[in-house]
mmCIF file of C-alpha atoms in Angstrom:
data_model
loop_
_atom_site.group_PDB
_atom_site.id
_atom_site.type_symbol
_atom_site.label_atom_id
_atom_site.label_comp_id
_atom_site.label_asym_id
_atom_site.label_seq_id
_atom_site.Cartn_x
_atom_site.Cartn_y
_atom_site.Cartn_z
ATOM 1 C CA UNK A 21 0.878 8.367 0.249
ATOM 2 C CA UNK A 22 -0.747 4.935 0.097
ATOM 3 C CA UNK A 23 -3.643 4.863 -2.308
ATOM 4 C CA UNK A 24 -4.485 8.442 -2.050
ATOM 5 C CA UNK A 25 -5.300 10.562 -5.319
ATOM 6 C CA UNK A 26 -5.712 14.080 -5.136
ATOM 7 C CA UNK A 27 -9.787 15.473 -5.403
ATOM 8 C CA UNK A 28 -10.327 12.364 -2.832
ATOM 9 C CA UNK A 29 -12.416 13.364 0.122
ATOM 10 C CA UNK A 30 -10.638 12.341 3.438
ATOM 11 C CA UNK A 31 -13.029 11.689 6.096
ATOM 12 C CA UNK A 32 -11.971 11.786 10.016
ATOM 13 C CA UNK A 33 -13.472 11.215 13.586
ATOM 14 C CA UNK A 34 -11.907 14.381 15.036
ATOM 15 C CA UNK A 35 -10.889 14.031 18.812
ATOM 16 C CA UNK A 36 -10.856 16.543 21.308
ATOM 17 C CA UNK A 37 -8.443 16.251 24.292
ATOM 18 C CA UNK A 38 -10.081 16.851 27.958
ATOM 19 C CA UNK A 39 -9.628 15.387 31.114
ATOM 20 C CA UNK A 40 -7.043 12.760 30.374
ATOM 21 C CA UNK A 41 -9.101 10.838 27.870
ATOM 22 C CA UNK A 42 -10.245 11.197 23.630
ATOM 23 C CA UNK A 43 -13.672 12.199 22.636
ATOM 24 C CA UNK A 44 -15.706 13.726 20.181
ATOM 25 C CA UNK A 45 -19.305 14.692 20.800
ATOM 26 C CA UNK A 46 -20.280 16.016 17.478
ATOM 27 C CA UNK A 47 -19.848 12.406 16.126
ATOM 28 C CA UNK A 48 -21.812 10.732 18.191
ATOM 29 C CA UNK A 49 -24.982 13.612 18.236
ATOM 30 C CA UNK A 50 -24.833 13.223 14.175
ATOM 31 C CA UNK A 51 -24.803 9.079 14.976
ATOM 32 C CA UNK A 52 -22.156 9.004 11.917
ATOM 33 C CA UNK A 53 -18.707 7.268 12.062
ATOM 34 C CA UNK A 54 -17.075 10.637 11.124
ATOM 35 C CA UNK A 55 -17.213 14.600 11.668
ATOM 36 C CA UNK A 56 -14.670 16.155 9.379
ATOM 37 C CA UNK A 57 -13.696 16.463 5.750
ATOM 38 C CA UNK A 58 -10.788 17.918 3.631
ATOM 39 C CA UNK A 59 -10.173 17.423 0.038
ATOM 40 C CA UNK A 60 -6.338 15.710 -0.947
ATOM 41 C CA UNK A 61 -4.064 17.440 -3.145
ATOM 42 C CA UNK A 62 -1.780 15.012 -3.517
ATOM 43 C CA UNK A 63 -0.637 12.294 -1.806
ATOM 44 C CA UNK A 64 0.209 13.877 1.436
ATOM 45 C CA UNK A 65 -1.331 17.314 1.306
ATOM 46 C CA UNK A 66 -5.130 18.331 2.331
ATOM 47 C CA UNK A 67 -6.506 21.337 2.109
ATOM 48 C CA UNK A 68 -9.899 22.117 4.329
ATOM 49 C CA UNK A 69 -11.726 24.599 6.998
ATOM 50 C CA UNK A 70 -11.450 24.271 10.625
ATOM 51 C CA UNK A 71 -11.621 26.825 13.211
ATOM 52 C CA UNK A 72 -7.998 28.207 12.063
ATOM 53 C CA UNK A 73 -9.990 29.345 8.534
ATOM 54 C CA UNK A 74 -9.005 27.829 5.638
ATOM 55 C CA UNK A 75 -5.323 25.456 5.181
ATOM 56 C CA UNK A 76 -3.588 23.103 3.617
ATOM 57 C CA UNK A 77 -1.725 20.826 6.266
ATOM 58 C CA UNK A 78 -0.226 17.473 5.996
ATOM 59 C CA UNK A 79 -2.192 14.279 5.773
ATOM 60 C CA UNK A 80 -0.257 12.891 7.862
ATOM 61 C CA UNK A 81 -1.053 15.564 10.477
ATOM 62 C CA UNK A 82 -5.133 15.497 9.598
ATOM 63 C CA UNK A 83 -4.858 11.506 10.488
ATOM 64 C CA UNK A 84 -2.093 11.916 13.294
ATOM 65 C CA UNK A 85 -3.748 10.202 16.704
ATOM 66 C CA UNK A 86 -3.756 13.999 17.963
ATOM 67 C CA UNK A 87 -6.396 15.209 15.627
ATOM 68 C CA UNK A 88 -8.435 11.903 14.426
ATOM 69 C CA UNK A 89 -9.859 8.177 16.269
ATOM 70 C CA UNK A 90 -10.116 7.232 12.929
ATOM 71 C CA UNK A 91 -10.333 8.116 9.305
ATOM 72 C CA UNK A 92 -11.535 7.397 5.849
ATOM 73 C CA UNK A 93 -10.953 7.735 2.003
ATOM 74 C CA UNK A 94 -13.889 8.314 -0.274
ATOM 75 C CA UNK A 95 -13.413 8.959 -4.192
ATOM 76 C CA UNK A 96 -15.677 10.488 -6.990
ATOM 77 C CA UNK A 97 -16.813 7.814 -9.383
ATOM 78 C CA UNK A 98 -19.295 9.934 -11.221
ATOM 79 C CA UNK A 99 -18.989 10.713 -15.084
ATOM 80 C CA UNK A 100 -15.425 12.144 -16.131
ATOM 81 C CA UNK A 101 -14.162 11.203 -12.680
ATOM 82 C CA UNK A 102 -10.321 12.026 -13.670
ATOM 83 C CA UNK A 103 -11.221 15.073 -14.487
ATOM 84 C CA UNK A 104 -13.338 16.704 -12.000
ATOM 85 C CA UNK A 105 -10.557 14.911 -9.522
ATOM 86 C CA UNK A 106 -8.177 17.179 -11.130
ATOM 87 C CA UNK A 107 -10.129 20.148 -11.649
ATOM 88 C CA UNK A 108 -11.172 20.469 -7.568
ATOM 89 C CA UNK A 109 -7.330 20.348 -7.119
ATOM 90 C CA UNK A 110 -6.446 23.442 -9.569
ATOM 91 C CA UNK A 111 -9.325 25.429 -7.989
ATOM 92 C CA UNK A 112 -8.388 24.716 -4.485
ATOM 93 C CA UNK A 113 -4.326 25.225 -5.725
ATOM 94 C CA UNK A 114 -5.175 28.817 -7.768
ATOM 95 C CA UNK A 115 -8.232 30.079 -4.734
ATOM 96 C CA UNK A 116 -10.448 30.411 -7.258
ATOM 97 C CA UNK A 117 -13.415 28.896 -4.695
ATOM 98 C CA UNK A 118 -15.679 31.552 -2.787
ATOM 99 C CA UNK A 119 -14.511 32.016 0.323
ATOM 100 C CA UNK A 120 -17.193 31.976 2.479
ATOM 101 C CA UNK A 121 -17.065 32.237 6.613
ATOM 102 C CA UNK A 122 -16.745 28.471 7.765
ATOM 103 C CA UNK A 123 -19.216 27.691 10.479
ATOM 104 C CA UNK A 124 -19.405 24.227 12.006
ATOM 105 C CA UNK A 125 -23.282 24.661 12.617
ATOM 106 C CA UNK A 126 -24.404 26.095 8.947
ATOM 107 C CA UNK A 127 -27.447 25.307 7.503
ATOM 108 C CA UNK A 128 -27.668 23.480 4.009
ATOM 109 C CA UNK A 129 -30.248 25.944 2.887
ATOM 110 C CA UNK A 130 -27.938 28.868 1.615
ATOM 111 C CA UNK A 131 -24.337 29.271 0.875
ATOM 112 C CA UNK A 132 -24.009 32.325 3.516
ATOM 113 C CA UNK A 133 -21.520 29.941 5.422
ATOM 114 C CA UNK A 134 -20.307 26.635 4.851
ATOM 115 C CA UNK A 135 -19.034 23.664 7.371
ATOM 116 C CA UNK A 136 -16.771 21.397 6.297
ATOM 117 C CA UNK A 137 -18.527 19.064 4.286
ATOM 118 C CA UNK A 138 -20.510 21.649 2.775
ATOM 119 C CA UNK A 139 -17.242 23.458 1.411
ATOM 120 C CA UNK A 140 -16.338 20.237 -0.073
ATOM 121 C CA UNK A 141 -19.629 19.775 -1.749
ATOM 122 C CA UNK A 142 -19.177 23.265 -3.489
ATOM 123 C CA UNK A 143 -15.644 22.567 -5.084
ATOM 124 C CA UNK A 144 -17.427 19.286 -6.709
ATOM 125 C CA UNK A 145 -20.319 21.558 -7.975
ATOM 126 C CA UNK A 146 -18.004 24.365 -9.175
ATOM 127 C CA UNK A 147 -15.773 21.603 -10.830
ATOM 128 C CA UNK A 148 -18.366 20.435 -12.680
ATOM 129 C CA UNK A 149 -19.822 23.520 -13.798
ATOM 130 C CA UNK A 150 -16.509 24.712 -15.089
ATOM 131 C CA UNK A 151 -15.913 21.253 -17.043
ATOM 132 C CA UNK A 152 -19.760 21.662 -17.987
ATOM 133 C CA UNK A 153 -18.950 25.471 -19.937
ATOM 134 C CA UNK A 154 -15.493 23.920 -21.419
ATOM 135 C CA UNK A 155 -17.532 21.086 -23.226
ATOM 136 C CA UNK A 156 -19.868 23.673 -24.012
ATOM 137 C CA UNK A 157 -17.203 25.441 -25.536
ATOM 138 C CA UNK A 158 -15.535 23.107 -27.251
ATOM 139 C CA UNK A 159 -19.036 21.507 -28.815
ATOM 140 C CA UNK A 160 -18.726 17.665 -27.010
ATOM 141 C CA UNK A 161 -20.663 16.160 -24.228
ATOM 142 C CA UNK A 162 -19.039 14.319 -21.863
ATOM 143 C CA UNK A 163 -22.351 14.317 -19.094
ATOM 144 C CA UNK A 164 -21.224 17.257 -17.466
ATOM 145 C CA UNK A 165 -23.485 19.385 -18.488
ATOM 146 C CA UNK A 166 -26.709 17.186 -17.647
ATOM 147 C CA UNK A 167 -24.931 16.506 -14.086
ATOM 148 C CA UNK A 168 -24.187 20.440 -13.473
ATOM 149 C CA UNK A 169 -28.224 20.627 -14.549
ATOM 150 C CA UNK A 170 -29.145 17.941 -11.752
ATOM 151 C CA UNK A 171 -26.920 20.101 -9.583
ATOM 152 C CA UNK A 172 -27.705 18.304 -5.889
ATOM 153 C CA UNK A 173 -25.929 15.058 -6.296
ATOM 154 C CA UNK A 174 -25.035 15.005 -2.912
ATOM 155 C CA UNK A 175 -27.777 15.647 -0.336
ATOM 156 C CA UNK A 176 -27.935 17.097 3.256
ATOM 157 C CA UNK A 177 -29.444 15.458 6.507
ATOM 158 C CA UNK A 178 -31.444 16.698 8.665
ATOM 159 C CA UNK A 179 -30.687 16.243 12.708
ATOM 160 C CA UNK A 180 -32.417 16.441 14.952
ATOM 161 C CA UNK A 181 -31.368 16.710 18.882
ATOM 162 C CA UNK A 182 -33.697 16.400 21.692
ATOM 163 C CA UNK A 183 -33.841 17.574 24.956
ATOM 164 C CA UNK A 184 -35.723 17.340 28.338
ATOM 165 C CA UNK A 185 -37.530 20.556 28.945
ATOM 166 C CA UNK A 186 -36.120 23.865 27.728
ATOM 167 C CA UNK A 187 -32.534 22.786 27.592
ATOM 168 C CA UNK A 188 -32.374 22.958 23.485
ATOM 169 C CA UNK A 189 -31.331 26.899 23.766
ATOM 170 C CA UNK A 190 -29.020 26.253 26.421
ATOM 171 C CA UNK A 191 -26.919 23.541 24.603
ATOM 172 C CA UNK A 192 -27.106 25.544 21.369
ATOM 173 C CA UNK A 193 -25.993 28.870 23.349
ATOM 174 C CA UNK A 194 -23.563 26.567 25.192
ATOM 175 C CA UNK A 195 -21.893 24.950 22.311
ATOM 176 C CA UNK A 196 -21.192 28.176 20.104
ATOM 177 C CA UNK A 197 -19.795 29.229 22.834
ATOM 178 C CA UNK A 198 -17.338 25.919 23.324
ATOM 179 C CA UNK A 199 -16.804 26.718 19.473
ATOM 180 C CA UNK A 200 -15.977 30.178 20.105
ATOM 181 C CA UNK A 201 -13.200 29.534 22.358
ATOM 182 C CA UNK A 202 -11.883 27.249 19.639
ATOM 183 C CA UNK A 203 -12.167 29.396 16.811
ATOM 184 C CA UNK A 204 -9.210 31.884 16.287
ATOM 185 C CA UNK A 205 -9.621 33.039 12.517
ATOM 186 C CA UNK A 206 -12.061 35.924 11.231
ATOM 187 C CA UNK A 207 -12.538 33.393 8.599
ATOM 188 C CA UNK A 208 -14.801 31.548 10.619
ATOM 189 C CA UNK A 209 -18.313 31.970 12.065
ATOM 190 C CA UNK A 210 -19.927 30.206 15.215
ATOM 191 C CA UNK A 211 -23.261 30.229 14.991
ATOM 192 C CA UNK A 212 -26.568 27.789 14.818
ATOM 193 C CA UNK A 213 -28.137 28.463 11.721
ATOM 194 C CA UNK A 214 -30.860 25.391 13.020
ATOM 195 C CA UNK A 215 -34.256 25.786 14.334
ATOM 196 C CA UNK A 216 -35.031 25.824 17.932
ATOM 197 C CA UNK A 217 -38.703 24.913 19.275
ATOM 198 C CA UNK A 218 -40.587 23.092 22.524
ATOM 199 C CA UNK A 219 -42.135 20.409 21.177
ATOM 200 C CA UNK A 220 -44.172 19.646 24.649
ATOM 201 C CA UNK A 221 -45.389 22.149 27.311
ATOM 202 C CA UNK A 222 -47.038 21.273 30.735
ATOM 203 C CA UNK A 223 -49.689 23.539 31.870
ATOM 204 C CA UNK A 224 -48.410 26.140 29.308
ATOM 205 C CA UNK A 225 -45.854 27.370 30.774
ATOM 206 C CA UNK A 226 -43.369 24.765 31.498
ATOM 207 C CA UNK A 227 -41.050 23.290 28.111
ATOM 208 C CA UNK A 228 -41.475 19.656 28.691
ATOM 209 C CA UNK A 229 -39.282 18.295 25.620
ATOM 210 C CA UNK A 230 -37.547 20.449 23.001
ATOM 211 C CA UNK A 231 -35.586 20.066 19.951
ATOM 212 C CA UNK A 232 -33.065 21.575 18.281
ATOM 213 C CA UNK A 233 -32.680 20.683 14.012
ATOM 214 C CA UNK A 234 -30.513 21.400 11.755
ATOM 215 C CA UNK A 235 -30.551 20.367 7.592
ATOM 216 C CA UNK A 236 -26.964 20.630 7.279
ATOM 217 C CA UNK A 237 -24.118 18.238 5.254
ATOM 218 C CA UNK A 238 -22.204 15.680 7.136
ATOM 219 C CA UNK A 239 -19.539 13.264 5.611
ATOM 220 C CA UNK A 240 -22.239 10.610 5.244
ATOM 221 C CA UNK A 241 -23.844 13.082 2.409
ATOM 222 C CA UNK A 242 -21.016 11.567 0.437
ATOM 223 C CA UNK A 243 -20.997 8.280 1.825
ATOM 224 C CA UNK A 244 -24.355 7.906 0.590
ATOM 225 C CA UNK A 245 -24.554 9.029 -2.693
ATOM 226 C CA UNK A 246 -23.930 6.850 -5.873
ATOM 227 C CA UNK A 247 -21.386 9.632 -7.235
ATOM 228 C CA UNK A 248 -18.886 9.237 -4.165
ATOM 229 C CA UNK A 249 -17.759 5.431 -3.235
ATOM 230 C CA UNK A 250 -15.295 4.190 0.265
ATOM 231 C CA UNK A 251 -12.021 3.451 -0.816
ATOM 232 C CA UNK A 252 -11.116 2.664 2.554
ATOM 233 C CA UNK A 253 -10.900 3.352 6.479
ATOM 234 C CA UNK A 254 -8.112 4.399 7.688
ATOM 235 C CA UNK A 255 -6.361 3.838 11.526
ATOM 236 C CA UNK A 256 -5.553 6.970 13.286
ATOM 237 C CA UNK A 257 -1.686 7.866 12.200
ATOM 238 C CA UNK A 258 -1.650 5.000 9.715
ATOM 239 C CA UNK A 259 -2.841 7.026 6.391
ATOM 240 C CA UNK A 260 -0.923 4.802 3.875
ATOM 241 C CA UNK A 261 -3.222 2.254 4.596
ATOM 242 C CA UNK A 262 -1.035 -0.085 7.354
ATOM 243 C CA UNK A 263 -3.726 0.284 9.372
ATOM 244 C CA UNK A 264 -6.944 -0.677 8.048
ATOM 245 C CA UNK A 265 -10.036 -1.300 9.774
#
């Protein structure tokens, strides 16, 4: 479909539906364009995790007006770029990828969970680490093996969210609870894997100001690094690239 290759990394502004109108809230607290990420198979399949575990759906369902504002295509340019491409597709096609609980709040600092971007991430590392141990093999260097060495090519953010006096637990507490309700597959996990803290108290007692952070991967992790470049946005329902923005 369009320009689409499969092992590119589609990028959308997921929408929720409420109260007549479109919005997302996890875009705007991140202050990125986008929220989401699933890796294309082809030309009109992704596969990715969302609260119904891990799929493979349509693309023209991930970008439908239902499910996105707007979207993106990003593409590997790093060394051997046709063939990790190819090799994140046969691992996703044959489930050879650990299958680890996907949790929209998980921490970049172990692999207990992944979120979405972070899955992502880990089919590009396990690409090249296979590709890295069949050069090995076969006695030729192709500068997978120095890049599987580097490993962290693509790097996590930290956010941070602030709040006027103790209301950091209660929007944490609140919003695995929203993602509870959404979440309807044991292959997924709600829970903030962030830190929690008052950063002010008046007269000792009273939280003035705290914060809740959280080092975790968003879709500008890929959008920022040198190994990933924008191929192009994409207008909700318009993923063969009629409707550019």
């Amino acid at each position: 479909m369009g320009n689409i290759q499969g092992g590119d990394i589609l990028l959308r502004d997921g929408v929720i539906n409420a109260v007549g109108f479109q919005y997302n809230a996890l875009s705007g607290i991140i202050g990125e364009n986008y929220n989401h990420a699933g890796v294309a198979l082809n030309g009109w399949e992704v596969h990715h995790v969302e609260s119904n575990g891990y799929e493979t759906i349509p693309i023209l369902s991930f970008f439908s007006c239902d499910n996105a504002a707007k979207g993106a295509i990003i593409r590997y340019v790093g060394p051997q770029a046709p063939r990790v491409q190819q090799k994140v597709v046969e691992i996703v096609r044959m489930r050879t990828y650990p299958k680890r609980p996907g949790n929209p709040f998980s921490s970049a600092t172990s692999w207990d969970t992944v979120n979405c971007n972070e899955f992502i991430y880990s089919l590009f590392l396990i690409a090249v680490q296979l590709l890295a141990e069949e050069d090995n093999n076969e006695g030729v260097s192709t500068g997978m093996a120095e890049l599987s060495r580097q490993g962290h090519f693509v790097s996590p953010r930290r956010i941070d969210y602030e709040f006027f006096g103790a209301l950091a637990q209660r929007t944490v507490w609140g919003a695995e609870t929203v993602g509870g309700t959404q979440a309807n597959h044991p292959d997924v996990r709600i829970e903030f894997e962030g830190q929690v803290r008052c950063n002010t108290r008046f007269l000792r007692y009273f939280c003035w100001e705290s914060e809740a952070s959280l080092l975790t991967y968003t879709p500008g992790s890929f959008l920022r690094s040198s190994y990933f470049r924008l191929v192009k946005g994409v207008s909700c329902g318009s993923p063969d690239g009629s409707g550019l923005y």
